[in-house]
Short mmCIF file of N, CA, C and O in Angstrom, two decimals:
data_model
loop_
_atom_site.label_atom_id
_atom_site.label_comp_id
_atom_site.label_asym_id
_atom_site.label_seq_id
_atom_site.Cartn_x
_atom_site.Cartn_y
_atom_site.Cartn_z
N ILE A 71 0.84 -1.19 0.00
CA ILE A 71 0.00 0.00 0.00
C ILE A 71 0.88 1.25 0.00
O ILE A 71 0.60 2.20 -0.72
N MET A 72 1.96 1.22 0.80
CA MET A 72 2.83 2.39 0.87
C MET A 72 3.50 2.65 -0.48
O MET A 72 3.70 3.80 -0.87
N LEU A 73 3.81 1.59 -1.20
CA LEU A 73 4.46 1.72 -2.50
C LEU A 73 3.58 2.52 -3.46
O LEU A 73 4.03 3.50 -4.08
N TYR A 74 2.32 2.12 -3.60
CA TYR A 74 1.44 2.78 -4.56
C TYR A 74 0.93 4.13 -4.05
O TYR A 74 0.77 5.07 -4.83
N SER A 75 0.67 4.24 -2.75
CA SER A 75 0.21 5.54 -2.24
C SER A 75 1.35 6.56 -2.31
O SER A 75 1.12 7.73 -2.63
N GLY A 76 2.58 6.12 -2.03
CA GLY A 76 3.73 7.02 -2.16
C GLY A 76 3.91 7.49 -3.59
O GLY A 76 4.21 8.66 -3.85
N THR A 77 3.70 6.57 -4.54
CA THR A 77 3.82 6.92 -5.95
C THR A 77 2.74 7.94 -6.35
O THR A 77 3.04 8.94 -7.02
N ALA A 78 1.51 7.70 -5.92
CA ALA A 78 0.41 8.61 -6.26
C ALA A 78 0.64 10.00 -5.65
O ALA A 78 0.45 11.02 -6.32
N LEU A 79 1.06 10.04 -4.39
CA LEU A 79 1.31 11.33 -3.75
C LEU A 79 2.49 12.05 -4.38
O LEU A 79 2.48 13.28 -4.51
N ASP A 80 3.51 11.30 -4.79
CA ASP A 80 4.66 11.91 -5.46
C ASP A 80 4.23 12.53 -6.79
O ASP A 80 4.60 13.67 -7.10
N LEU A 81 3.44 11.81 -7.55
CA LEU A 81 2.95 12.37 -8.82
C LEU A 81 2.09 13.60 -8.59
O LEU A 81 2.23 14.62 -9.27
N GLU A 82 1.19 13.52 -7.61
CA GLU A 82 0.30 14.66 -7.34
C GLU A 82 1.10 15.89 -6.94
O GLU A 82 0.86 16.99 -7.45
N SER A 83 2.05 15.72 -6.03
CA SER A 83 2.83 16.88 -5.59
C SER A 83 3.70 17.43 -6.72
O SER A 83 3.89 18.64 -6.83
N THR A 84 4.19 16.55 -7.58
CA THR A 84 4.96 17.00 -8.74
C THR A 84 4.09 17.82 -9.68
O THR A 84 4.48 18.89 -10.15
N TRP A 85 2.89 17.32 -9.95
CA TRP A 85 2.00 18.02 -10.88
C TRP A 85 1.49 19.33 -10.30
O TRP A 85 1.30 20.30 -11.05
N ILE A 86 1.28 19.40 -9.01
CA ILE A 86 0.90 20.68 -8.39
C ILE A 86 2.05 21.67 -8.55
O ILE A 86 1.84 22.83 -8.90
N GLY A 87 3.27 21.20 -8.31
CA GLY A 87 4.43 22.07 -8.47
C GLY A 87 4.61 22.56 -9.89
O GLY A 87 4.87 23.75 -10.12
N THR A 88 4.44 21.67 -10.86
CA THR A 88 4.61 22.10 -12.25
C THR A 88 3.48 23.04 -12.68
O THR A 88 3.70 23.92 -13.50
N SER A 89 2.30 22.86 -12.11
CA SER A 89 1.20 23.79 -12.45
C SER A 89 1.45 25.18 -11.87
O SER A 89 0.87 26.16 -12.33
N ARG A 90 2.32 25.25 -10.86
CA ARG A 90 2.67 26.54 -10.24
C ARG A 90 3.97 27.12 -10.80
O ARG A 90 4.54 28.05 -10.25
N GLY A 91 4.46 26.53 -11.87
CA GLY A 91 5.63 27.10 -12.54
C GLY A 91 6.96 26.43 -12.24
O GLY A 91 7.99 26.82 -12.79
N HIS A 92 6.97 25.43 -11.38
CA HIS A 92 8.21 24.71 -11.09
C HIS A 92 8.46 23.67 -12.18
O HIS A 92 7.55 23.28 -12.90
N ARG A 93 9.70 23.22 -12.25
CA ARG A 93 10.05 22.20 -13.25
C ARG A 93 10.45 20.91 -12.55
O ARG A 93 11.00 20.93 -11.47
N GLU A 94 10.17 19.79 -13.20
CA GLU A 94 10.61 18.49 -12.70
C GLU A 94 12.13 18.45 -12.81
O GLU A 94 12.69 18.73 -13.87
N GLY A 95 12.78 18.12 -11.71
CA GLY A 95 14.25 18.12 -11.68
C GLY A 95 14.89 16.86 -12.21
O GLY A 95 16.07 16.85 -12.54
N ASN A 96 14.13 15.77 -12.32
CA ASN A 96 14.68 14.50 -12.78
C ASN A 96 14.63 14.46 -14.31
O ASN A 96 13.54 14.42 -14.90
N PRO A 97 15.78 14.42 -14.97
CA PRO A 97 15.77 14.44 -16.44
C PRO A 97 15.15 13.18 -17.06
O PRO A 97 14.67 13.24 -18.19
N ILE A 98 15.12 12.08 -16.33
CA ILE A 98 14.50 10.86 -16.86
C ILE A 98 12.99 11.04 -16.96
O ILE A 98 12.37 10.58 -17.91
N LEU A 99 12.40 11.73 -15.99
CA LEU A 99 10.96 11.94 -15.99
C LEU A 99 10.54 13.03 -16.96
O LEU A 99 9.44 13.00 -17.50
N GLY A 100 11.39 14.01 -17.18
CA GLY A 100 11.06 15.08 -18.12
C GLY A 100 9.92 15.94 -17.64
O GLY A 100 9.54 15.93 -16.47
N GLN A 101 9.32 16.70 -18.55
CA GLN A 101 8.26 17.63 -18.20
C GLN A 101 6.87 17.15 -18.63
O GLN A 101 5.87 17.79 -18.36
N SER A 102 6.80 15.99 -19.25
CA SER A 102 5.53 15.44 -19.71
C SER A 102 4.85 14.66 -18.58
O SER A 102 5.45 13.78 -17.98
N LYS A 103 3.57 14.98 -18.33
CA LYS A 103 2.83 14.26 -17.29
C LYS A 103 2.67 12.78 -17.64
O LYS A 103 2.71 11.93 -16.77
N VAL A 104 2.48 12.50 -18.90
CA VAL A 104 2.32 11.10 -19.34
C VAL A 104 3.61 10.33 -19.07
O VAL A 104 3.59 9.20 -18.55
N ARG A 105 4.73 10.92 -19.40
CA ARG A 105 6.02 10.27 -19.16
C ARG A 105 6.29 10.11 -17.66
O ARG A 105 6.75 9.08 -17.22
N GLN A 106 5.99 11.15 -16.89
CA GLN A 106 6.18 11.08 -15.44
C GLN A 106 5.34 9.95 -14.84
O GLN A 106 5.82 9.18 -14.02
N ALA A 107 4.08 9.87 -15.25
CA ALA A 107 3.19 8.82 -14.73
C ALA A 107 3.67 7.45 -15.19
O ALA A 107 3.69 6.51 -14.39
N GLY A 108 4.05 7.32 -16.44
CA GLY A 108 4.49 6.03 -16.96
C GLY A 108 5.72 5.50 -16.24
O GLY A 108 5.77 4.33 -15.85
N VAL A 109 6.71 6.36 -16.06
CA VAL A 109 7.94 5.94 -15.39
C VAL A 109 7.68 5.64 -13.91
O VAL A 109 8.12 4.62 -13.38
N SER A 110 6.94 6.51 -13.24
CA SER A 110 6.70 6.34 -11.81
C SER A 110 5.85 5.11 -11.52
O SER A 110 6.18 4.29 -10.65
N ILE A 111 4.75 4.97 -12.23
CA ILE A 111 3.86 3.82 -12.01
C ILE A 111 4.54 2.53 -12.49
O ILE A 111 4.45 1.49 -11.84
N GLY A 112 5.24 2.60 -13.61
CA GLY A 112 5.96 1.43 -14.11
C GLY A 112 7.01 0.94 -13.13
O GLY A 112 7.17 -0.27 -12.93
N THR A 113 7.71 1.86 -12.51
CA THR A 113 8.71 1.49 -11.50
C THR A 113 8.05 0.81 -10.31
O THR A 113 8.54 -0.21 -9.81
N ALA A 114 6.93 1.37 -9.85
CA ALA A 114 6.22 0.78 -8.71
C ALA A 114 5.71 -0.63 -9.05
O ALA A 114 5.85 -1.55 -8.24
N VAL A 115 5.15 -0.79 -10.23
CA VAL A 115 4.65 -2.11 -10.63
C VAL A 115 5.80 -3.11 -10.74
O VAL A 115 5.68 -4.26 -10.31
N MET A 116 6.93 -2.68 -11.28
CA MET A 116 8.07 -3.58 -11.42
C MET A 116 8.61 -4.01 -10.05
O MET A 116 8.91 -5.19 -9.84
N VAL A 117 8.72 -3.08 -9.12
CA VAL A 117 9.18 -3.42 -7.77
C VAL A 117 8.20 -4.39 -7.12
O VAL A 117 8.60 -5.38 -6.49
N ASP A 118 6.90 -4.12 -7.27
CA ASP A 118 5.88 -5.00 -6.69
C ASP A 118 5.95 -6.39 -7.31
O ASP A 118 5.86 -7.41 -6.61
N TYR A 119 6.11 -6.47 -8.62
CA TYR A 119 6.22 -7.76 -9.31
C TYR A 119 7.44 -8.54 -8.84
O TYR A 119 7.35 -9.73 -8.53
N LEU A 120 8.58 -7.87 -8.78
CA LEU A 120 9.79 -8.55 -8.33
C LEU A 120 9.69 -9.01 -6.88
O LEU A 120 10.15 -10.11 -6.54
N ALA A 121 9.06 -8.19 -6.04
CA ALA A 121 8.88 -8.58 -4.63
C ALA A 121 7.94 -9.78 -4.51
O ALA A 121 8.19 -10.70 -3.73
N ALA A 122 6.86 -9.78 -5.30
CA ALA A 122 5.93 -10.90 -5.27
C ALA A 122 6.60 -12.18 -5.76
O ALA A 122 6.40 -13.26 -5.20
N ARG A 123 7.40 -12.05 -6.79
CA ARG A 123 8.13 -13.22 -7.30
C ARG A 123 9.12 -13.74 -6.27
O ARG A 123 9.28 -14.94 -6.09
N MET A 124 9.78 -12.82 -5.59
CA MET A 124 10.73 -13.20 -4.54
C MET A 124 10.01 -13.93 -3.41
O MET A 124 10.50 -14.92 -2.89
N GLU A 125 8.82 -13.45 -3.05
CA GLU A 125 8.04 -14.09 -1.98
C GLU A 125 7.62 -15.51 -2.36
O GLU A 125 7.60 -16.40 -1.52
N ARG A 126 7.29 -15.71 -3.62
CA ARG A 126 6.88 -17.05 -4.08
C ARG A 126 8.04 -18.03 -4.04
O ARG A 126 7.87 -19.19 -3.67
N GLU A 127 9.21 -17.59 -4.47
CA GLU A 127 10.35 -18.49 -4.56
C GLU A 127 10.95 -18.82 -3.20
O GLU A 127 11.29 -19.96 -2.94
N ARG A 128 11.12 -17.82 -2.37
CA ARG A 128 11.64 -18.05 -1.01
C ARG A 128 11.14 -16.95 -0.11
O ARG A 128 11.64 -15.82 -0.14
N PRO A 129 10.12 -17.28 0.67
CA PRO A 129 9.54 -16.26 1.55
C PRO A 129 10.59 -15.66 2.49
O PRO A 129 11.36 -16.38 3.11
N SER A 130 10.63 -14.37 2.51
CA SER A 130 11.53 -13.67 3.41
C SER A 130 11.00 -12.26 3.65
O SER A 130 10.05 -11.83 3.00
N LYS A 131 11.62 -11.56 4.54
CA LYS A 131 11.21 -10.19 4.84
C LYS A 131 11.78 -9.21 3.83
O LYS A 131 11.40 -8.05 3.82
N LEU A 132 12.67 -9.66 2.97
CA LEU A 132 13.31 -8.77 2.01
C LEU A 132 12.30 -8.18 1.02
O LEU A 132 12.40 -7.01 0.64
N ALA A 133 11.32 -8.97 0.61
CA ALA A 133 10.32 -8.47 -0.34
C ALA A 133 9.54 -7.31 0.26
O ALA A 133 9.31 -6.29 -0.39
N GLY A 134 9.11 -7.45 1.49
CA GLY A 134 8.41 -6.36 2.16
C GLY A 134 9.29 -5.14 2.34
O GLY A 134 8.84 -4.00 2.21
N PHE A 135 10.56 -5.39 2.62
CA PHE A 135 11.52 -4.30 2.76
C PHE A 135 11.68 -3.55 1.45
O PHE A 135 11.78 -2.32 1.43
N MET A 136 11.71 -4.29 0.32
CA MET A 136 11.82 -3.64 -0.99
C MET A 136 10.65 -2.70 -1.23
O MET A 136 10.83 -1.54 -1.62
N ARG A 137 9.43 -3.21 -1.00
CA ARG A 137 8.24 -2.39 -1.22
C ARG A 137 8.25 -1.16 -0.30
O ARG A 137 7.97 -0.05 -0.74
N ALA A 138 8.54 -1.39 0.97
CA ALA A 138 8.52 -0.30 1.94
C ALA A 138 9.58 0.75 1.63
O ALA A 138 9.32 1.95 1.73
N SER A 139 10.78 0.31 1.25
CA SER A 139 11.85 1.27 1.01
C SER A 139 11.55 2.16 -0.20
O SER A 139 11.79 3.37 -0.15
N VAL A 140 11.00 1.59 -1.25
CA VAL A 140 10.64 2.41 -2.42
C VAL A 140 9.49 3.34 -2.05
O VAL A 140 9.49 4.52 -2.43
N GLY A 141 8.52 2.84 -1.28
CA GLY A 141 7.42 3.69 -0.84
C GLY A 141 7.90 4.85 0.02
O GLY A 141 7.46 5.99 -0.13
N ILE A 142 8.84 4.57 0.92
CA ILE A 142 9.39 5.63 1.78
C ILE A 142 10.16 6.65 0.95
O ILE A 142 10.04 7.86 1.18
N LEU A 143 10.92 6.19 -0.02
CA LEU A 143 11.64 7.13 -0.89
C LEU A 143 10.67 8.04 -1.64
O LEU A 143 10.92 9.23 -1.82
N ARG A 144 9.56 7.47 -2.08
CA ARG A 144 8.55 8.29 -2.76
C ARG A 144 7.96 9.32 -1.80
O ARG A 144 7.71 10.47 -2.17
N LEU A 145 7.74 8.92 -0.55
CA LEU A 145 7.19 9.86 0.43
C LEU A 145 8.20 10.95 0.77
O LEU A 145 7.82 12.09 1.04
N VAL A 146 9.48 10.63 0.74
CA VAL A 146 10.52 11.65 0.92
C VAL A 146 10.45 12.66 -0.23
O VAL A 146 10.56 13.87 -0.01
N ASN A 147 10.23 12.15 -1.43
CA ASN A 147 10.05 13.05 -2.58
C ASN A 147 8.85 13.96 -2.39
O ASN A 147 8.90 15.15 -2.75
N VAL A 148 7.78 13.42 -1.84
CA VAL A 148 6.58 14.23 -1.58
C VAL A 148 6.93 15.37 -0.62
O VAL A 148 6.57 16.53 -0.85
N GLY A 149 7.63 15.04 0.45
CA GLY A 149 8.04 16.07 1.40
C GLY A 149 8.90 17.14 0.75
O GLY A 149 8.72 18.34 1.01
N TRP A 150 9.82 16.71 -0.08
CA TRP A 150 10.69 17.65 -0.80
C TRP A 150 9.86 18.56 -1.71
O TRP A 150 10.04 19.77 -1.74
N ASN A 151 8.93 17.94 -2.44
CA ASN A 151 8.10 18.72 -3.35
C ASN A 151 7.24 19.74 -2.60
O ASN A 151 7.16 20.90 -2.98
N TRP A 152 6.60 19.30 -1.52
CA TRP A 152 5.73 20.20 -0.77
C TRP A 152 6.53 21.35 -0.14
O TRP A 152 6.04 22.47 -0.06
N ARG A 153 7.73 21.04 0.28
CA ARG A 153 8.58 22.09 0.87
C ARG A 153 8.89 23.17 -0.16
O ARG A 153 8.95 24.35 0.15
N ARG A 154 9.08 22.76 -1.39
CA ARG A 154 9.44 23.72 -2.44
C ARG A 154 8.24 24.48 -2.98
O ARG A 154 8.39 25.60 -3.45
N ILE A 155 7.05 23.88 -2.95
CA ILE A 155 5.90 24.53 -3.62
C ILE A 155 5.02 25.31 -2.65
O ILE A 155 4.09 25.98 -3.08
N ARG A 156 5.30 25.27 -1.36
CA ARG A 156 4.46 26.03 -0.41
C ARG A 156 4.65 27.51 -0.58
O ARG A 156 5.58 28.07 -0.92
#
């Protein structure tokens, strides 16, 4: 849940910032909303898929850690974005 909610909040805060005249700082994401959504959601889906596959092959806490760590990084991005756009 944290993985996808972090991704959604990161996209929302990015789009609010760009609507207020700020630019996306990540050159991979660029300035296109479609590209930003595709890369961000695609990354989240890939992490979730790899974690699920890891859980099937050998259950461990590492899969949950992968999901949580990417979700936390996305939430850090949200904090950074909100700090800049307030």
